[in-house]
XYZ file of C-alpha atoms in Angstrom:
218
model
C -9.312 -42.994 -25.599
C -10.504 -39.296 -25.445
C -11.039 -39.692 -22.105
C -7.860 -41.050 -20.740
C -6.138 -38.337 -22.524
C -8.500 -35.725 -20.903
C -7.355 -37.352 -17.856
C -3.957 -37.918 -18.159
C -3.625 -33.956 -19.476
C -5.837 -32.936 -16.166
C -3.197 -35.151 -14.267
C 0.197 -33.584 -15.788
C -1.422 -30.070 -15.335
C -1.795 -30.471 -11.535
C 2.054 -29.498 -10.473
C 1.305 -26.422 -13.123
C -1.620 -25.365 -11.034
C 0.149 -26.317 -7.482
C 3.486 -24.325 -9.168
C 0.881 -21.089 -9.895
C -0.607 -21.299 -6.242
C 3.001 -21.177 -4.762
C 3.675 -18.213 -6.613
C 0.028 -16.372 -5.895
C 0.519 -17.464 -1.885
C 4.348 -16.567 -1.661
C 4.624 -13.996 -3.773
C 1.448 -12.362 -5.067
C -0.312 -12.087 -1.375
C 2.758 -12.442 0.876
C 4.460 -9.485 -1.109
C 1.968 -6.951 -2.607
C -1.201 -7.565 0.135
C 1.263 -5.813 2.062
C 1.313 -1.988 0.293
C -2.089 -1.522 0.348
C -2.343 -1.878 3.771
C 0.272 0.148 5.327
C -2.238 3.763 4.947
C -3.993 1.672 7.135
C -1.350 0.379 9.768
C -0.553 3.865 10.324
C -3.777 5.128 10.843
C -4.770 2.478 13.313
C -1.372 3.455 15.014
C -0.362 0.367 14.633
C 3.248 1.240 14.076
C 4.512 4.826 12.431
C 5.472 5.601 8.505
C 8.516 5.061 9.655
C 8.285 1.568 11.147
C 6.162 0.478 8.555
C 8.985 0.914 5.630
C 11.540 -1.039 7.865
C 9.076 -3.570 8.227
C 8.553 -3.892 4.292
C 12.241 -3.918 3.980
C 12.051 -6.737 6.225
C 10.239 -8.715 4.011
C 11.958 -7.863 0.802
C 15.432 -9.036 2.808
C 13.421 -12.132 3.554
C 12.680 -13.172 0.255
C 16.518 -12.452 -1.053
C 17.091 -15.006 1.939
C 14.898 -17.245 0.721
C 16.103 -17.439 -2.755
C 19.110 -18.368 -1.421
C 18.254 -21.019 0.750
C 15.610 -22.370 -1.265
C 17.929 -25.277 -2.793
C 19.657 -25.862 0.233
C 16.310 -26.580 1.943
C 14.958 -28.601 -0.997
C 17.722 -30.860 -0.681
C 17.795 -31.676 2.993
C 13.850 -31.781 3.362
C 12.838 -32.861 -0.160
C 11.509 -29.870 -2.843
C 7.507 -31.210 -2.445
C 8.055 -30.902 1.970
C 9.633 -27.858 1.102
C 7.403 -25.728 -0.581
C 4.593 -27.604 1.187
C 6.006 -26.327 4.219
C 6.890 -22.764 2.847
C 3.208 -22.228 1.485
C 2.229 -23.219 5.886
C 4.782 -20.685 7.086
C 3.439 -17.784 4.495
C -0.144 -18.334 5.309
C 0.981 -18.459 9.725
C 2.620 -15.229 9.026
C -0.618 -13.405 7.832
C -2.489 -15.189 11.068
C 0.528 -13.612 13.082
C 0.223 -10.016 11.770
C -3.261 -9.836 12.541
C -1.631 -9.527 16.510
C -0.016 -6.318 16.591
C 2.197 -7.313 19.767
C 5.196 -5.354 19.254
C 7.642 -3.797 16.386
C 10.135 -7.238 17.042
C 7.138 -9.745 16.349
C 5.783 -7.881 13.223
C 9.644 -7.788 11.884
C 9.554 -11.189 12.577
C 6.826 -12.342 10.510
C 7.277 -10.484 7.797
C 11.020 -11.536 7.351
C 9.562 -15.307 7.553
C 6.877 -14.238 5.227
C 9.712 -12.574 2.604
C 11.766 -16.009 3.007
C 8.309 -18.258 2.531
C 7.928 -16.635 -0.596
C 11.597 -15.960 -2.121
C 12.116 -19.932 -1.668
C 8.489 -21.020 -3.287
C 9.732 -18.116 -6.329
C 12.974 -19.864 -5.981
C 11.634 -23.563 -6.168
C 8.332 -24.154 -7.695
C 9.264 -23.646 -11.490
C 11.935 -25.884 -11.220
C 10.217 -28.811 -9.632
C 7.399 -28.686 -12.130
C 8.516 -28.313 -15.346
C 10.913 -31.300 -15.767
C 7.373 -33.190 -15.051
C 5.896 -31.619 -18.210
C 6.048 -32.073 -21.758
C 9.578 -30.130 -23.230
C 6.872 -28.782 -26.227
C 4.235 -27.757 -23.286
C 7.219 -26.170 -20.856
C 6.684 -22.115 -22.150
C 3.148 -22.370 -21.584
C 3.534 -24.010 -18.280
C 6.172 -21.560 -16.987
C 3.532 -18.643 -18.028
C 1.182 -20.447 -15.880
C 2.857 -20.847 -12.845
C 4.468 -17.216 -12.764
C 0.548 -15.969 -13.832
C 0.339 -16.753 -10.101
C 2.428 -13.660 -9.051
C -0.453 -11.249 -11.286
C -3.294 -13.146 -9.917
C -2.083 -12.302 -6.304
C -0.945 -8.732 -7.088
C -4.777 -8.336 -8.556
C -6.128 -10.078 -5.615
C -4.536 -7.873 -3.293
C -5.880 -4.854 -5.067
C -9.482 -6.414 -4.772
C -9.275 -7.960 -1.727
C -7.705 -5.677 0.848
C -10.153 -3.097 0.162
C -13.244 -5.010 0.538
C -11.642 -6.947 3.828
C -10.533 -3.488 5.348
C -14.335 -2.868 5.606
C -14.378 -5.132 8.568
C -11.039 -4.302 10.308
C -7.393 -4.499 10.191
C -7.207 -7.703 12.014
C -10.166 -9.138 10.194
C -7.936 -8.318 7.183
C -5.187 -10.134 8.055
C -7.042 -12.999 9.044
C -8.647 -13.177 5.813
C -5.311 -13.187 3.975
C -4.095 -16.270 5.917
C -7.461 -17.976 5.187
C -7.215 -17.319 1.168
C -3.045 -18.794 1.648
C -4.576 -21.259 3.338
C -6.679 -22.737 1.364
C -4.913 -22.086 -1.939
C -2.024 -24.591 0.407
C -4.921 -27.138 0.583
C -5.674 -26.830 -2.603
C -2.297 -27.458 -4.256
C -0.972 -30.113 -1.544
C -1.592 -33.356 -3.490
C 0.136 -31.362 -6.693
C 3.536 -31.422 -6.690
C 5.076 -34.255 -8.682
C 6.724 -37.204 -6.865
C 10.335 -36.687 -6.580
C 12.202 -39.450 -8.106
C 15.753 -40.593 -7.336
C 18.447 -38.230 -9.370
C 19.994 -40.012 -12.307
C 23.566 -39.338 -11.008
C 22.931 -41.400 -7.385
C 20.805 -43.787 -9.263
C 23.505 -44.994 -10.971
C 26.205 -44.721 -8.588
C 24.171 -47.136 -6.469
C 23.860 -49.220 -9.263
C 27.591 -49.196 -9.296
C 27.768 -49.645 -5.780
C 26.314 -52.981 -5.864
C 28.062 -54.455 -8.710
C 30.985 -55.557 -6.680
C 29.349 -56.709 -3.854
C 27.240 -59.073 -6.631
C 30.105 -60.053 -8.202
C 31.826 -61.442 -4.824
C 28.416 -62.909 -4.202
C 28.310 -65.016 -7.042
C 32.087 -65.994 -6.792
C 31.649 -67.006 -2.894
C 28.717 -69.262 -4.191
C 30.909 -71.180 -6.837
């Protein structure tokens, strides 16, 4: 009995840990990797102190997009697709800025990266917690936003160590960590089950079309 419970409590606290790797990926690395490396964009004149703050604003204008188009999306793709597909698009973007092709493709990807990450802030607590326990719901919600520290402190640590090596190295690296951390939490998010509301219209739906059934019969 211990053991199925072990299991079962392993099992309900995979969406928590998928939730907390949306919110390290999206917001943690996608967000905050990004200050400590603009000393060095500008002294690999990669783009100037100026550029470099219009391309941060870029981002933070992404993720206000993506906060507002994170239900809309859910709802046409599905939420699981959705964040599975806005984890893919975060970790591309940090591929992408390891090319430093022009001022247009860097404002590019980092306005997809701030909209990756504004919808997975948007979208991952809410798809998780209805799956968990109403008494376990504060301590899951402290998990899953832990996920926003965790990637602030990995940025800190990271960058550094990665800048030994290069720029593009360093970007490179960052996709790899998003990437796998996407891997990781793929199989995670909860199934989505049909809304109550269109559940039982359908149910309604059908109860006609039964009941003229059953009359054409007799």
């Amino acid at each position: 009995m211990a053991a199925v419970v072990r299991t079962n409590d392993i099992a309900n606290w995979r969406p928590v840990f998928a939730g907390l790797c949306a919110n390290l990926v999206g917001v943690g690395l996608a967000r905050f990797a990004y200050t400590p490396l603009i000393p060095a964009l500008i002294a690999a004149h990669w783009f100037s102190p100026s550029a470099t703050v219009y391309l941060g604003a870029a981002n933070l204008a992404g993720y206000l997009g993506g906060a507002l188009l994170a239900r809309p999306i859910a709802a046409r793709a599905g939420a699981a697709p959705a964040l599975r597909g806005m984890m893919v698009a975060a970790s591309v973007a940090f591929f992408a800025c390891a090319f430093p092709l022009s001022f247009g493709w860097f404002f590019v990807w980092r306005f997809a990266s701030g909209i990756s990450g504004g919808a997975l802030m948007a979208l991952a607590a809410p798809v998780v917690l209805p799956h968990i326990a109403p008494s376990r719901r504060g301590l899951a919600s402290g998990a899953i936003f832990t996920g926003v520290g965790l990637g602030i402190a990995a940025s800190g640590t990271l960058v550094p160590l990665l800048m030994h090596v290069g720029l593009p190295q360093t970007w490179f690296g960052l996709g790899a960590v998003a990437l796998l951390l996407t891997a990781i939490s793929w199989t995670g998010w909860p199934r989505e089950e049909l809304p109550k509301s269109i559940s039982q219209a359908h149910r309604r739906a059908r109860a006609p079309t039964s009941s003229r059934s059953m009359s054409n019969t007799v």
